[in-house]
Short mmCIF file of C-alpha atoms in Angstrom, two decimals:
data_model
loop_
_atom_site.label_atom_id
_atom_site.label_comp_id
_atom_site.label_asym_id
_atom_site.label_seq_id
_atom_site.Cartn_x
_atom_site.Cartn_y
_atom_site.Cartn_z
CA MET A 1 -15.00 20.38 -20.15
CA ASN A 2 -13.86 19.96 -16.53
CA GLN A 3 -15.09 22.00 -13.54
CA PHE A 4 -12.07 24.32 -13.61
CA THR A 5 -12.68 25.24 -17.25
CA THR A 6 -16.40 25.65 -16.59
CA ASP A 7 -15.72 28.05 -13.71
CA ILE A 8 -13.34 30.15 -15.85
CA VAL A 9 -15.89 30.41 -18.68
CA ASP A 10 -18.60 31.32 -16.18
CA ALA A 11 -16.39 34.04 -14.64
CA LEU A 12 -15.56 35.48 -18.07
CA VAL A 13 -19.22 35.54 -19.08
CA LYS A 14 -20.10 37.36 -15.87
CA LYS A 15 -17.04 39.63 -16.29
CA GLN A 16 -15.68 38.54 -12.92
CA ASP A 17 -12.02 38.38 -11.88
CA ILE A 18 -10.72 34.93 -12.86
CA THR A 19 -7.94 35.23 -10.26
CA GLU A 20 -10.48 34.09 -7.67
CA VAL A 21 -11.19 31.00 -9.78
CA PHE A 22 -7.47 30.15 -9.73
CA ARG A 23 -7.27 30.83 -6.00
CA SER A 24 -10.32 28.70 -5.19
CA HIS A 25 -9.18 25.70 -7.24
CA LEU A 26 -5.65 25.90 -5.90
CA GLU A 27 -7.03 26.01 -2.35
CA THR A 28 -9.16 22.92 -3.02
CA ALA A 29 -6.21 21.05 -4.56
CA VAL A 30 -3.89 21.76 -1.62
CA ASN A 31 -6.50 20.75 0.97
CA THR A 32 -7.24 17.55 -0.96
CA LEU A 33 -3.54 16.67 -1.06
CA LEU A 34 -3.21 17.28 2.68
CA THR A 35 -6.14 14.97 3.41
CA THR A 36 -4.72 12.31 1.10
CA GLU A 37 -1.31 12.64 2.73
CA LEU A 38 -2.74 11.94 6.20
CA THR A 39 -4.64 8.92 4.84
CA ALA A 40 -1.41 7.53 3.41
CA PHE A 41 0.39 8.21 6.71
CA LEU A 42 -2.22 6.40 8.81
CA ASP A 43 -2.43 3.61 6.20
CA TYR A 44 -6.23 3.47 6.19
CA GLU A 45 -9.14 5.43 4.74
CA LYS A 46 -11.41 7.55 6.91
CA TYR A 47 -14.04 5.35 8.65
CA ASP A 48 -12.23 2.19 7.46
CA ARG A 49 -12.53 -0.68 9.97
CA ILE A 50 -8.82 -1.36 9.51
CA GLY A 51 -8.18 1.74 11.59
CA PHE A 52 -9.97 0.43 14.68
CA ASN A 53 -7.44 -0.17 17.48
CA SER A 54 -4.58 0.71 15.10
CA GLY A 55 -2.88 2.87 17.72
CA ASN A 56 -3.42 6.15 15.88
CA SER A 57 -6.32 8.04 14.30
CA ARG A 58 -7.45 11.34 12.81
CA ASN A 59 -7.77 14.25 15.22
CA GLY A 60 -9.39 17.11 13.35
CA SER A 61 -7.39 19.92 11.76
CA TYR A 62 -6.16 23.45 12.32
CA GLY A 63 -6.42 26.38 9.94
CA ARG A 64 -3.71 28.58 8.51
CA LYS A 65 -3.31 30.97 5.63
CA LEU A 66 -0.94 30.44 2.75
CA HIS A 67 0.08 33.50 0.73
CA THR A 68 0.16 33.10 -3.07
CA GLU A 69 0.10 35.48 -6.00
CA TYR A 70 -3.59 34.63 -6.41
CA GLY A 71 -4.47 35.57 -2.85
CA ASP A 72 -4.53 33.84 0.52
CA LEU A 73 -5.43 30.17 0.62
CA ASN A 74 -7.40 28.93 3.62
CA ILE A 75 -5.63 25.69 4.42
CA GLN A 76 -6.80 23.03 6.86
CA ILE A 77 -3.80 21.07 8.16
CA PRO A 78 -5.05 17.63 9.34
CA ARG A 79 -3.75 16.17 12.60
CA ASP A 80 -3.30 12.67 13.98
CA ARG A 81 -3.99 11.79 17.61
CA ASN A 82 -0.38 10.80 18.33
CA GLY A 83 1.07 14.00 16.88
CA GLU A 84 3.37 12.06 14.53
CA PHE A 85 2.04 13.33 11.18
CA LYS A 86 4.30 15.86 9.43
CA GLN A 87 2.71 17.07 6.22
CA GLN A 88 4.84 17.84 3.17
CA THR A 89 2.27 19.13 0.69
CA VAL A 90 2.64 22.86 1.30
CA ALA A 91 6.45 22.80 1.31
CA PRO A 92 6.83 23.81 -2.37
CA TYR A 93 4.62 26.86 -1.79
CA LYS A 94 6.51 27.97 1.32
CA ARG A 95 10.12 27.88 0.22
CA SER A 96 11.33 30.62 -2.07
CA ASN A 97 14.35 28.60 -3.23
CA ASP A 98 12.37 25.61 -4.51
CA THR A 99 13.09 24.94 -8.16
CA LEU A 100 10.31 24.35 -10.63
CA GLU A 101 11.68 20.88 -11.28
CA SER A 102 11.51 19.89 -7.61
CA PHE A 103 7.94 21.17 -7.50
CA VAL A 104 7.04 19.04 -10.52
CA ILE A 105 8.58 15.92 -8.98
CA HIS A 106 6.82 16.60 -5.68
CA MET A 107 3.41 16.88 -7.36
CA PHE A 108 4.11 13.80 -9.50
CA GLN A 109 4.86 11.81 -6.35
CA LYS A 110 1.53 12.91 -4.93
CA GLY A 111 -0.27 11.31 -7.87
CA VAL A 112 -1.09 14.50 -9.78
CA THR A 113 -1.22 13.83 -13.52
CA THR A 114 1.23 15.43 -15.95
CA SER A 115 -1.61 17.39 -17.57
CA GLU A 116 -2.76 18.71 -14.20
CA ILE A 117 0.80 19.69 -13.26
CA ALA A 118 1.26 21.52 -16.58
CA GLY A 119 -1.97 23.42 -16.01
CA LEU A 120 -1.07 24.28 -12.41
CA ILE A 121 2.38 25.59 -13.39
CA GLU A 122 0.86 27.82 -16.05
CA LYS A 123 -1.61 29.23 -13.52
CA MET A 124 1.01 29.77 -10.82
CA TYR A 125 4.10 30.82 -12.76
CA GLY A 126 2.85 31.85 -16.19
CA HIS A 127 4.99 29.16 -17.88
CA HIS A 128 3.42 26.89 -20.47
CA TYR A 129 4.73 23.33 -20.46
CA THR A 130 3.31 20.36 -22.31
CA PRO A 131 2.56 17.14 -20.40
CA GLN A 132 5.51 15.59 -22.27
CA THR A 133 7.88 18.25 -20.90
CA ILE A 134 6.59 17.54 -17.40
CA SER A 135 7.13 13.83 -18.01
CA ASN A 136 10.71 14.53 -19.09
CA MET A 137 11.34 16.41 -15.84
CA THR A 138 10.25 13.39 -13.80
CA LYS A 139 12.86 11.26 -15.58
CA THR A 140 15.39 12.63 -13.12
CA MET A 141 13.87 10.03 -10.82
CA THR A 142 15.44 7.23 -12.89
CA GLU A 143 18.53 7.21 -10.67
CA GLN A 144 16.24 6.95 -7.66
CA VAL A 145 14.63 3.85 -9.19
CA GLU A 146 17.99 2.20 -9.80
CA ALA A 147 19.18 2.96 -6.27
CA PHE A 148 15.97 1.53 -4.80
CA ASN A 149 16.32 -1.71 -6.75
CA LYS A 150 20.00 -2.17 -5.87
CA ARG A 151 19.98 -1.18 -2.20
CA THR A 152 21.14 -3.71 0.40
CA LEU A 153 18.37 -5.16 2.56
CA SER A 154 18.40 -6.27 6.19
CA ALA A 155 19.51 -9.83 6.91
CA ARG A 156 16.48 -10.72 9.03
CA TYR A 157 12.74 -10.16 8.66
CA VAL A 158 10.08 -11.50 10.98
CA CYS A 159 7.59 -11.67 8.15
CA VAL A 160 7.31 -10.78 4.49
CA TYR A 161 3.95 -10.08 2.83
CA LEU A 162 3.59 -10.90 -0.86
CA ASP A 163 0.78 -9.51 -2.99
CA ALA A 164 0.18 -8.37 -6.56
CA THR A 165 -1.99 -5.56 -7.85
CA PHE A 166 -2.88 -4.76 -11.46
CA ILE A 167 -2.17 -1.39 -13.07
CA PRO A 168 -2.66 -0.31 -16.71
CA VAL A 169 0.56 0.24 -18.67
CA ARG A 170 1.22 0.73 -22.37
CA ARG A 171 3.24 -1.74 -24.45
CA GLU A 172 2.03 -0.67 -27.90
CA THR A 173 -1.46 -1.23 -26.47
CA VAL A 174 -2.68 -0.50 -22.95
CA SER A 175 -3.38 -3.45 -20.66
CA LYS A 176 -3.40 -4.12 -16.93
CA GLU A 177 -0.21 -5.78 -15.71
CA ALA A 178 0.76 -7.35 -12.41
CA VAL A 179 2.88 -5.33 -10.01
CA TYR A 180 4.45 -7.85 -7.62
CA LEU A 181 5.18 -6.36 -4.22
CA ALA A 182 7.03 -7.58 -1.12
CA VAL A 183 6.72 -5.74 2.21
CA GLY A 184 8.78 -6.88 5.21
CA ILE A 185 8.66 -6.27 8.96
CA ARG A 186 11.95 -6.35 10.86
CA GLU A 187 12.60 -7.57 14.41
CA ASP A 188 12.08 -4.06 15.79
CA GLY A 189 8.64 -3.83 14.16
CA THR A 190 9.58 -1.32 11.46
CA LYS A 191 8.43 -2.13 7.95
CA GLU A 192 9.51 -1.36 4.41
CA VAL A 193 8.81 -2.16 0.79
CA LEU A 194 11.57 -4.63 -0.06
CA ALA A 195 11.17 -5.18 -3.77
CA TYR A 196 8.79 -5.16 -6.70
CA THR A 197 8.63 -6.41 -10.25
CA ILE A 198 6.25 -5.88 -13.17
CA ALA A 199 4.97 -8.61 -15.50
CA PRO A 200 1.94 -9.09 -17.78
CA THR A 201 0.50 -11.82 -15.53
CA GLU A 202 0.91 -13.18 -12.00
CA SER A 203 2.69 -16.51 -11.62
CA ALA A 204 4.66 -18.44 -9.00
CA PHE A 205 7.69 -18.36 -11.31
CA ASN A 206 7.80 -14.56 -11.26
CA TRP A 207 7.43 -14.60 -7.49
CA GLN A 208 10.37 -16.98 -7.25
CA GLU A 209 12.53 -14.56 -9.25
CA LEU A 210 11.59 -11.73 -6.89
CA LEU A 211 12.49 -13.89 -3.87
CA VAL A 212 15.86 -14.74 -5.41
CA ASP A 213 16.45 -11.00 -5.78
CA LEU A 214 15.73 -10.52 -2.06
CA LYS A 215 18.32 -13.14 -1.18
CA GLU A 216 20.93 -11.68 -3.52
CA ARG A 217 20.46 -8.27 -1.87
CA GLY A 218 21.17 -9.54 1.63
CA VAL A 219 18.06 -11.20 3.06
CA GLU A 220 19.18 -14.33 4.91
CA GLU A 221 16.30 -15.24 7.21
CA VAL A 222 12.54 -14.77 7.10
CA LEU A 223 10.48 -16.42 9.80
CA LEU A 224 7.15 -16.20 7.98
CA PHE A 225 5.83 -15.47 4.49
CA ILE A 226 2.18 -14.46 4.06
CA SER A 227 0.35 -14.46 0.72
CA ASP A 228 -3.03 -15.18 -0.84
CA GLY A 229 -2.35 -18.85 -1.63
CA LEU A 230 -1.57 -18.63 -5.35
CA LYS A 231 -0.96 -22.11 -6.76
CA GLY A 232 2.73 -22.98 -6.59
CA MET A 233 3.53 -20.14 -4.19
CA THR A 234 4.67 -22.31 -1.27
CA ASP A 235 7.03 -24.26 -3.52
CA ALA A 236 8.46 -21.00 -4.88
CA ILE A 237 9.04 -19.65 -1.37
CA LEU A 238 10.54 -22.81 0.11
CA SER A 239 12.85 -23.29 -2.86
CA VAL A 240 14.54 -19.98 -1.99
CA PHE A 241 13.99 -19.83 1.79
CA PRO A 242 13.64 -23.50 2.84
CA LYS A 243 13.65 -22.78 6.60
CA SER A 244 10.82 -20.24 6.45
CA GLN A 245 7.22 -20.89 7.46
CA TYR A 246 4.17 -20.00 5.38
CA GLN A 247 0.75 -18.59 6.22
CA THR A 248 -2.02 -18.43 3.64
CA CYS A 249 -4.20 -15.33 3.96
CA LEU A 250 -7.27 -16.34 5.96
CA VAL A 251 -9.26 -13.34 4.73
CA HIS A 252 -8.81 -14.68 1.19
CA VAL A 253 -9.83 -18.15 2.38
CA ALA A 254 -12.98 -16.74 3.98
CA ARG A 255 -13.74 -14.76 0.82
CA ASN A 256 -13.38 -17.89 -1.30
CA LEU A 257 -15.66 -19.83 1.06
CA SER A 258 -18.38 -17.23 0.64
CA HIS A 259 -18.32 -17.80 -3.13
CA LYS A 260 -18.48 -21.59 -2.84
CA VAL A 261 -21.54 -21.95 -0.63
CA ARG A 262 -25.20 -21.14 -1.11
CA VAL A 263 -26.32 -17.60 -0.43
CA GLU A 264 -28.51 -18.71 2.47
CA ASP A 265 -25.49 -20.41 4.11
CA ARG A 266 -22.97 -17.67 3.42
CA SER A 267 -23.33 -15.65 6.62
CA GLU A 268 -23.28 -18.69 8.92
CA VAL A 269 -20.32 -20.29 7.12
CA CYS A 270 -18.26 -17.10 7.36
CA ASP A 271 -19.12 -16.57 11.03
CA ASP A 272 -18.17 -20.17 11.82
CA PHE A 273 -14.87 -19.84 9.98
CA LYS A 274 -13.93 -16.73 11.96
CA THR A 275 -13.67 -18.92 15.07
CA VAL A 276 -10.77 -20.72 13.38
CA TYR A 277 -8.52 -17.65 13.48
CA ARG A 278 -9.93 -16.00 16.60
CA ALA A 279 -9.10 -18.78 19.05
CA ASP A 280 -6.80 -18.36 22.05
CA SER A 281 -4.25 -20.96 20.95
CA GLN A 282 -3.21 -23.17 18.06
CA GLU A 283 -4.99 -26.09 19.73
CA GLY A 284 -8.12 -23.98 20.00
CA GLY A 285 -7.81 -22.98 16.35
CA GLN A 286 -7.41 -26.61 15.29
CA GLU A 287 -10.44 -27.60 17.35
CA ALA A 288 -12.48 -24.81 15.73
CA LEU A 289 -11.37 -25.97 12.28
CA ASP A 290 -12.31 -29.57 13.08
CA ASP A 291 -15.73 -28.43 14.32
CA PHE A 292 -16.22 -26.33 11.19
CA CYS A 293 -15.40 -29.24 8.89
CA LYS A 294 -17.60 -31.62 10.88
CA LYS A 295 -20.56 -29.22 10.76
CA TRP A 296 -20.37 -28.47 7.04
CA LYS A 297 -18.94 -31.74 5.70
CA LYS A 298 -22.29 -33.15 4.60
CA ALA A 299 -23.35 -30.02 2.70
CA TYR A 300 -19.93 -29.14 1.25
CA PRO A 301 -17.64 -32.20 1.31
CA LYS A 302 -15.06 -30.92 -1.20
CA LEU A 303 -14.77 -27.57 0.52
CA THR A 304 -14.26 -29.04 4.00
CA LYS A 305 -11.82 -31.65 2.67
CA SER A 306 -9.71 -28.88 1.10
CA LEU A 307 -9.61 -26.96 4.38
CA ALA A 308 -8.78 -30.00 6.47
CA GLU A 309 -5.86 -30.86 4.20
CA ASN A 310 -4.41 -27.34 4.04
CA PRO A 311 -1.29 -27.28 6.27
CA TYR A 312 -0.90 -23.48 6.10
CA LEU A 313 -4.09 -22.23 7.77
CA LEU A 314 -2.90 -22.11 11.38
CA THR A 315 0.80 -21.28 11.06
CA PHE A 316 0.33 -17.83 12.63
CA TYR A 317 -0.55 -19.42 15.99
CA ARG A 318 3.11 -20.47 16.36
CA PHE A 319 4.06 -16.81 16.74
CA PRO A 320 3.60 -14.38 19.67
CA GLN A 321 -0.07 -13.67 20.32
CA SER A 322 0.41 -9.89 20.17
CA ILE A 323 1.05 -10.07 16.40
CA TRP A 324 -1.54 -12.67 15.39
CA ARG A 325 -3.95 -10.09 13.97
CA SER A 326 -1.17 -8.72 11.78
CA ILE A 327 0.03 -12.02 10.31
CA TYR A 328 -3.02 -14.18 9.60
CA SER A 329 -3.84 -12.14 6.49
CA THR A 330 -2.30 -9.90 3.83
CA ASN A 331 -4.42 -6.91 4.89
CA LEU A 332 -1.31 -4.84 5.61
CA ILE A 333 0.03 -5.01 2.07
CA GLU A 334 -3.41 -4.95 0.44
CA SER A 335 -4.17 -1.67 2.19
CA PHE A 336 -0.99 -0.19 0.72
CA ASN A 337 -1.83 -1.54 -2.73
CA LYS A 338 -5.22 0.17 -2.53
CA GLN A 339 -3.45 3.48 -1.86
CA ILE A 340 -1.24 2.96 -4.91
CA LYS A 341 -4.23 2.16 -7.13
CA LYS A 342 -6.04 5.22 -5.81
CA TYR A 343 -3.16 7.40 -7.00
CA THR A 344 -2.79 5.60 -10.35
CA LYS A 345 -6.45 6.21 -11.18
CA ARG A 346 -5.56 9.90 -11.51
CA LYS A 347 -3.00 9.17 -14.22
CA GLU A 348 -4.14 9.34 -17.82
CA GLN A 349 -1.98 6.25 -18.43
CA PHE A 350 1.59 5.10 -17.95
CA PRO A 351 3.17 5.41 -21.41
CA ASN A 352 5.72 2.68 -20.65
CA GLU A 353 7.09 0.47 -17.90
CA GLU A 354 9.78 3.01 -16.97
CA ALA A 355 7.17 5.69 -16.24
CA LEU A 356 5.24 3.25 -14.05
CA GLU A 357 8.43 2.32 -12.18
CA ARG A 358 9.27 5.97 -11.48
CA PHE A 359 5.83 6.50 -10.03
CA LEU A 360 5.87 3.28 -7.97
CA VAL A 361 9.30 3.91 -6.45
CA SER A 362 8.27 7.42 -5.41
CA GLN A 363 5.38 5.83 -3.49
CA PHE A 364 7.59 3.09 -2.02
CA GLU A 365 10.22 5.56 -0.82
CA ASP A 366 7.55 7.67 0.84
CA TYR A 367 6.13 4.56 2.54
CA ASN A 368 9.57 3.45 3.74
CA HIS A 369 10.34 6.92 5.09
CA ARG A 370 7.06 7.10 7.02
CA PHE A 371 7.51 3.70 8.67
CA ALA A 372 11.30 3.71 9.15
CA THR A 373 10.96 4.42 12.88
CA ARG A 374 7.37 3.34 13.60
CA CYS A 375 6.90 -0.04 15.29
CA HIS A 376 3.99 -1.99 13.81
CA ILE A 377 1.25 -2.75 16.31
CA GLY A 378 2.01 -5.70 18.60
CA PHE A 379 5.62 -6.18 17.54
CA ASP A 380 7.14 -4.23 20.42
CA LYS A 381 5.60 -6.66 22.93
CA ALA A 382 6.82 -9.62 20.87
CA ARG A 383 10.41 -8.49 20.36
CA ALA A 384 12.04 -10.88 22.86
CA GLU A 385 10.03 -13.88 21.67
CA LEU A 386 10.80 -13.13 18.03
CA ALA A 387 14.52 -12.81 18.74
CA ALA A 388 14.38 -16.23 20.42
CA MET A 389 12.60 -17.68 17.38
CA PHE A 390 15.45 -16.52 15.15
CA GLU A 391 17.98 -18.18 17.45
CA THR A 392 15.97 -21.41 17.56
CA LYS A 393 15.63 -21.35 13.77
CA GLU A 394 19.41 -21.36 13.47
#
C-alpha cells in the first residue's frame, strides 16, 4: 500500500473529505516535477560540486496558485540566477484546449510511470485507463523516434563525448542493457545528443557502428573524442574519424588508480595525480606526470608504467585553456546519464526496446531543446582558436 492509498483509507475511516487528499498529493507531484525540471535544466543536482562555477545556479522560488477541480494548489516555481529557466510542468493544467493524449505524453516524458499516469487521470478527469492504454497513447512518439534517428547532423563538432549507461529492459526476461550515447559540442559552444544505440553489452564494435552512423548523417570533422578508455575504443574512433584526437577520461583514470593502490596510499596518490591535469600547460602536465611516475614507480611499477605509456592522457592541453575543465573528462555526459537513470528508476520496467527508445528520445529532445542556444562554459572565449584548429586540421 503506497502513501496515497494509505491517506485515502485514513480519510475514509475518519469520515473526512477525500478531495483534500487528491489536492494534497497533486500539489506535491507538481512541485516535485518543477524541482526536477530545474535540476535537468541546470544539469546538476542541488549541492552537487559540478555546479560550482557553472555560470548558473538555483535562486529560490516564487509562489502562485493553480486552480483545479480539487481546489487551489500552492505551487512553488523555482528560479535560476540567470533568469533562463522556463518551466513546462504546469502547462497541461493551464491550457483548456490540451488533449488528454498530450497530457499523457507530457507526463511520460517527465518520467512518471504508466500506472501513476493512469491513477492521476482517474483522479483528475474521472476516466479509468489501464497502464497498457496509457502505454499505447505514448506510441504516438514512434514517429518522433524515427525522426530523431534520421535527422541530419552538423558537419563540425569541437568534441564528442561517448559514454554508456545500463538500463533494465525486457527481452523475454528483464536484464540491464547498455545504452550507448554520443553528445557533441559545436563551434559555437551549443551541445546536443547526437545519437544512441541499445545493445546487451558494451563493446568497441558497437561504438564503431554508432560512429559510422554519425558520419552517414553528416558529421565530417570532430576535433576531439572523449571517453572512459574502453579497450579498443581508440581504434574504433580512428577507423571512422582518422584525423580526430582522443582524450581518455582522467576522472576514470584517477578512479582506477584509487582501486589499484593500498588504502593508506589512496589519498596521496589521487592528490598527486590531480597535478597532472591541473597544470598551466602541456609541458607542465607532462612534468607532473613524470614526477608522479618517478615518485610511485618503486611501490607500483606496473601502474606507473601503464600511465607513462598512455598517449591519451594529456591531449586536452592542445586545446584552448578556457575549455580544459570541460574536456579532460566525461563528466558532462555522465551527469546527463545520471539524470536519465534517475527518471528510469520510476518506471516499473520497459516492456521492450521500443518503449525504452520512446522514453530516451523524449529525454534527448528535451536536452537538445534546452541547450540549443546556450554556449557551454569556456567555449565562447575559445571560439576563434577552435575555428583556427579546424582550418589547420584541413
